[in-house]
Structure formats: C-alpha cells, structure tokens
Tab-separated table of C-alpha atoms and ligand atoms in Angstrom:
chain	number	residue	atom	x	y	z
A	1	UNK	CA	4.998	-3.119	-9.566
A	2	UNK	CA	5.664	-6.793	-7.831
A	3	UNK	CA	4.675	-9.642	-10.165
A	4	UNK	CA	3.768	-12.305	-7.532
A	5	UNK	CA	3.881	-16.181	-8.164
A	6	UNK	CA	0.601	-17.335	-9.467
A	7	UNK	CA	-0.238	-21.542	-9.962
A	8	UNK	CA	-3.378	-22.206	-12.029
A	9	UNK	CA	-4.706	-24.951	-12.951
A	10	UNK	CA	-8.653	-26.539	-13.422
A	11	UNK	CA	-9.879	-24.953	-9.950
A	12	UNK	CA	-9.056	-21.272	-10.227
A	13	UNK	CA	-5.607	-19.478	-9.405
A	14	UNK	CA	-3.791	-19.310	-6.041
A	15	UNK	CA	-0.875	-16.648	-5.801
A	16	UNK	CA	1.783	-16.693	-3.446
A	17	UNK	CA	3.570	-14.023	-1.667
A	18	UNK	CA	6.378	-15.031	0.135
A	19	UNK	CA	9.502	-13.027	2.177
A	20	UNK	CA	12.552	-13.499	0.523
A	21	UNK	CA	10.808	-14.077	-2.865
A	22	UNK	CA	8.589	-11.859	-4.414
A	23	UNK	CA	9.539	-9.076	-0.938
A	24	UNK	CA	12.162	-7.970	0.632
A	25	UNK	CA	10.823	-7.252	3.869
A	26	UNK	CA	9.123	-10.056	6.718
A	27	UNK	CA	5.492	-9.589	6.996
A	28	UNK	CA	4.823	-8.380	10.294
A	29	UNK	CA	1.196	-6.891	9.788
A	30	UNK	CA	-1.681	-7.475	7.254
A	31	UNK	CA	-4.812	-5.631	6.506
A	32	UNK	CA	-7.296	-5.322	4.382
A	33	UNK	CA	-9.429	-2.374	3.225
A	34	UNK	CA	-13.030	-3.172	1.914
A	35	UNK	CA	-16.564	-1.901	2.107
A	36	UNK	CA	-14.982	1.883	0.262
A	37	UNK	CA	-17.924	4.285	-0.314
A	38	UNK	CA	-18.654	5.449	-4.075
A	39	UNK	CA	-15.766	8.328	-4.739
A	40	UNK	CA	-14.549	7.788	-1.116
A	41	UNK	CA	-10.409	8.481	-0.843
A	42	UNK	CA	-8.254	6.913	1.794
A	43	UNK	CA	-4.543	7.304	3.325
A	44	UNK	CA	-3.749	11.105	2.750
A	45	UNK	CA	-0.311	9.780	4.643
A	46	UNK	CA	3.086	8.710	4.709
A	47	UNK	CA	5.052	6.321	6.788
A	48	UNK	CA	8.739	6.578	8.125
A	49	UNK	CA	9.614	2.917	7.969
A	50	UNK	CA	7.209	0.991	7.311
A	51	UNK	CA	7.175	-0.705	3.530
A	52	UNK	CA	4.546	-2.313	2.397
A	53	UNK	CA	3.023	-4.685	-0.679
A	54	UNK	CA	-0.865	-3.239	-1.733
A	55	UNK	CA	-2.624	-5.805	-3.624
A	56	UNK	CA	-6.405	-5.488	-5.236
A	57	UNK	CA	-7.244	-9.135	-4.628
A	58	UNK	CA	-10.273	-8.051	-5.927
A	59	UNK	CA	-11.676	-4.829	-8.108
A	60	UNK	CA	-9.659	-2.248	-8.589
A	61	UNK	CA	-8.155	1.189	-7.411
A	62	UNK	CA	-5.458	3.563	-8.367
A	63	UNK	CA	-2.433	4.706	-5.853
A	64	UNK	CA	-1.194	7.945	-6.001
A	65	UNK	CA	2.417	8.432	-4.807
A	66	UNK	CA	4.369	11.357	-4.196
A	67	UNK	CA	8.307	11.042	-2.491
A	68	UNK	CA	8.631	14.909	-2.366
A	69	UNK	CA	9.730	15.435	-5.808
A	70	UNK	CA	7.791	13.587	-8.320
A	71	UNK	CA	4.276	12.326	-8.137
A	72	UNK	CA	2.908	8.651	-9.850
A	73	UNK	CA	-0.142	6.909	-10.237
A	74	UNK	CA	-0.304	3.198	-10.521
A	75	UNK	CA	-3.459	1.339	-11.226
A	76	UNK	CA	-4.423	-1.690	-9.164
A	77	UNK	CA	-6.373	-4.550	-10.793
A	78	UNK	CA	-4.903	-7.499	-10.774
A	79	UNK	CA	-4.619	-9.623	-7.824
A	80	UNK	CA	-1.391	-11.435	-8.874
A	81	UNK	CA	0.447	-8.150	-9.444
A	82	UNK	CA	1.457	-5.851	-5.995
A	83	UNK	CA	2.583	-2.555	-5.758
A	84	UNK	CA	5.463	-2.145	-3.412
A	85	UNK	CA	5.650	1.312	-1.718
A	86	UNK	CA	8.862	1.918	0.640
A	87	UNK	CA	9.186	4.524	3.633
A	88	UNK	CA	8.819	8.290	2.967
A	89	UNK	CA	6.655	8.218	0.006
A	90	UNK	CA	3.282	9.598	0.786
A	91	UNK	CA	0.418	7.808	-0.755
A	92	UNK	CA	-3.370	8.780	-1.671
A	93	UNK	CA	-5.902	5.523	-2.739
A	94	UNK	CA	-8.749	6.892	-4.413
A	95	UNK	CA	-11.170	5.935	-7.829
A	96	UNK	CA	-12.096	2.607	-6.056
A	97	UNK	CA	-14.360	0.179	-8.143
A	98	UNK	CA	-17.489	-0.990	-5.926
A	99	UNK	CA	-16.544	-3.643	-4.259
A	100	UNK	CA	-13.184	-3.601	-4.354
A	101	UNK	CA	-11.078	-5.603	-1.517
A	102	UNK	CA	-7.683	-3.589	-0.851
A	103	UNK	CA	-4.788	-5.911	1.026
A	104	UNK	CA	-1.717	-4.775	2.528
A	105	UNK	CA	1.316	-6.643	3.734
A	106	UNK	CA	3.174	-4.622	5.865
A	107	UNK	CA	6.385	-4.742	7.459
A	108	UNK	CA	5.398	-3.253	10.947
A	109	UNK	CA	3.229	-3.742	13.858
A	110	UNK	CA	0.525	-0.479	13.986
A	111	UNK	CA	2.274	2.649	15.036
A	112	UNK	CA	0.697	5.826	14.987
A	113	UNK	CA	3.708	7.840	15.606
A	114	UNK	CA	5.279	6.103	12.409
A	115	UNK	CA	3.216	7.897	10.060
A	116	UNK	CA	3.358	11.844	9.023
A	117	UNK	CA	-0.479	12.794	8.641
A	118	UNK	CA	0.345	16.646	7.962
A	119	UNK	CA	1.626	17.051	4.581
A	120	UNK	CA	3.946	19.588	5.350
A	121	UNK	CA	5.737	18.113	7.957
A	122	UNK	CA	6.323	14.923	5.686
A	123	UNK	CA	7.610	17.641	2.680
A	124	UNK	CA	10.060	19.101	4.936
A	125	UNK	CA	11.438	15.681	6.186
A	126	UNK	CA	11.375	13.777	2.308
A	127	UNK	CA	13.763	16.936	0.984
A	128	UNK	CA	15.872	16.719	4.529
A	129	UNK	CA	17.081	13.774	3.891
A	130	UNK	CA	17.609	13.425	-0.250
B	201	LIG	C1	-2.474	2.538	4.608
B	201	LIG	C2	-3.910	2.526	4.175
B	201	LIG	C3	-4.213	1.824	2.946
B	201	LIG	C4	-5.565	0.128	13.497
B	201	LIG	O1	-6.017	0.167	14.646
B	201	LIG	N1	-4.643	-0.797	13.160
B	201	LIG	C5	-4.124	-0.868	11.920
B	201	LIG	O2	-3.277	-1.749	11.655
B	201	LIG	C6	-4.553	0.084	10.937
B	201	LIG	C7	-3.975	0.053	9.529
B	201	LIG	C8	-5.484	1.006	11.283
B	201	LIG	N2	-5.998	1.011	12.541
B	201	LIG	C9	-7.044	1.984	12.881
B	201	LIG	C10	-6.578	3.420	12.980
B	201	LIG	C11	-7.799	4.206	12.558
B	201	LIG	O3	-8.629	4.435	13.678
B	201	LIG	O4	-8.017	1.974	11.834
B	201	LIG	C12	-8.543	3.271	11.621
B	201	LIG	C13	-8.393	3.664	10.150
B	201	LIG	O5	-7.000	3.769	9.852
B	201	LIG	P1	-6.431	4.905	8.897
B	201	LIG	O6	-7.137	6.170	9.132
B	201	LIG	O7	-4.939	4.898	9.047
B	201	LIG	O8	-6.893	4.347	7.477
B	201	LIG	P2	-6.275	4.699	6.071
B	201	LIG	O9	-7.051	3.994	5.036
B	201	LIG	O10	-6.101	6.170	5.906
B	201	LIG	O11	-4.816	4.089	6.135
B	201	LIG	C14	-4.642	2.715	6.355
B	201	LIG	C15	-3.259	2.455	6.938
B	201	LIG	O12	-3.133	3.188	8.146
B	201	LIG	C16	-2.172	2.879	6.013
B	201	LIG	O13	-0.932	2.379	6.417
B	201	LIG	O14	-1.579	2.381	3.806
B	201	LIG	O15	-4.780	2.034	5.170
C-alpha cells in the first residue's frame, strides 16, 4: 500500500501522485473503472510489464492478488492511499461498493498481448521465472 501526499485545508483535500515521489514508474496511461454492477468482478488477469497504482478515489473495493505462490487481499477505501501492483501478479477486483470510482495509473500504453488472460498460462510463466 502507497500512502500518497494529501494537502487539506478549509475547501476539502487534494492528493498528489507524482513519478519519482510517491511511484517509481512514469505514468504513461490512466483509467478509470466506474458504473460496476451489484456483485459484478473485473480483471481475472495478469500483466507482463506493466505496473500500476489502483486508487478508490471514491467507494470502495477489495483486490485480490496472487504472484503464483501466495494469494492477498487488500481493501481499497481511501482515496489518498494506492495500491501498487508490479508485473506478473495476477489480480481479481471484486466486492465493489455502489458507486464506487476505480483509477489506475499505469505505466504502459494499452497492449493486449501484454496481459496473460488464461490462468494457466500465467501459472506456468510466474514459477518459470522465480
Ligand atoms: C486492469 C483492470 C482494473 C482499452 O481499449 N484500453 C484500455 O486502456 C483498457 C484498460 C481497456 N480497453 C478496452 C479493452 C476491453 O474491450 O476496454 C475493454 C474492457 O477492458 P478489460 O476487459 O481489460 O477490463 P478489466 O476491468 O478486466 O481490466 C482493466 C484493465 O485491462 C486492467 O489492466 O487492471 O481494468
């Protein structure tokens, strides 16, 4: 978990993520997930390179990770606190809370031959190269 840079003061909070400061990695994608259907699951993938920052700016949601050995689950609810999630860890993002907004800084442009969508395959890979 990524504590990120937050300024308050009278009009609300702003929080700052910034390369080089609260990431490692230059920002080269975002997106934002939003809209989620009552018990609705996403991702179900993993990625070979790409590393990423998920924040709940708002609501909340758990991510499930899994590098091929051990599994965790990290609850999102706090929009001035990230989870950072590196390459070959596959990731499930379920329990959303109605209305929840998801973001996610990546550090890739969109590449579908970057992820591994077959479980499997990704298993065989992660203990390959530990
Ligand atoms: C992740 C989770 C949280 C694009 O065209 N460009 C993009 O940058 C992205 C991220 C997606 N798409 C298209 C590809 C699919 O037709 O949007 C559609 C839904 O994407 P996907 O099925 O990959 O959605 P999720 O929620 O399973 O996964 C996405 C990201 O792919 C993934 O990196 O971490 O959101």
């Amino acid at each position: 978990m990524v504590d990120l840079t937050e300024h308050t003061d009278p009009r609300g909070k702003l929080t700052v993520v910034e390369p080089g400061k609260e990431i490692d990695f230059e920002i080269r994608r975002a997106y934002y997930i939003h809209h989620v259907p009552e018990n609705a699951e996403r991702g179900a993938h993993g990625h070979r390179r790409l590393r990423q920052l998920i924040v709940a700016v708002h609501g909340s949601f758990d991510v499930v990770v899994d590098d091929g050995f051990a599994t965790g689950r990290f609850r999102l609810d706090n929009p001035s606190r990230g989870l950072y999630v590196g390459p070959m860890v596959w990731r499930d993002m379920v329990n959303f809370a109605p209305g929840t907004v998801g973001l996610w800084l990546v550090s890739e442009p969109y590449d579908e031959s970057e992820y591994y969508r077959d479980y499997d395959e990704y298993l065989k890979d992660a203990k390959a190269i530990a």
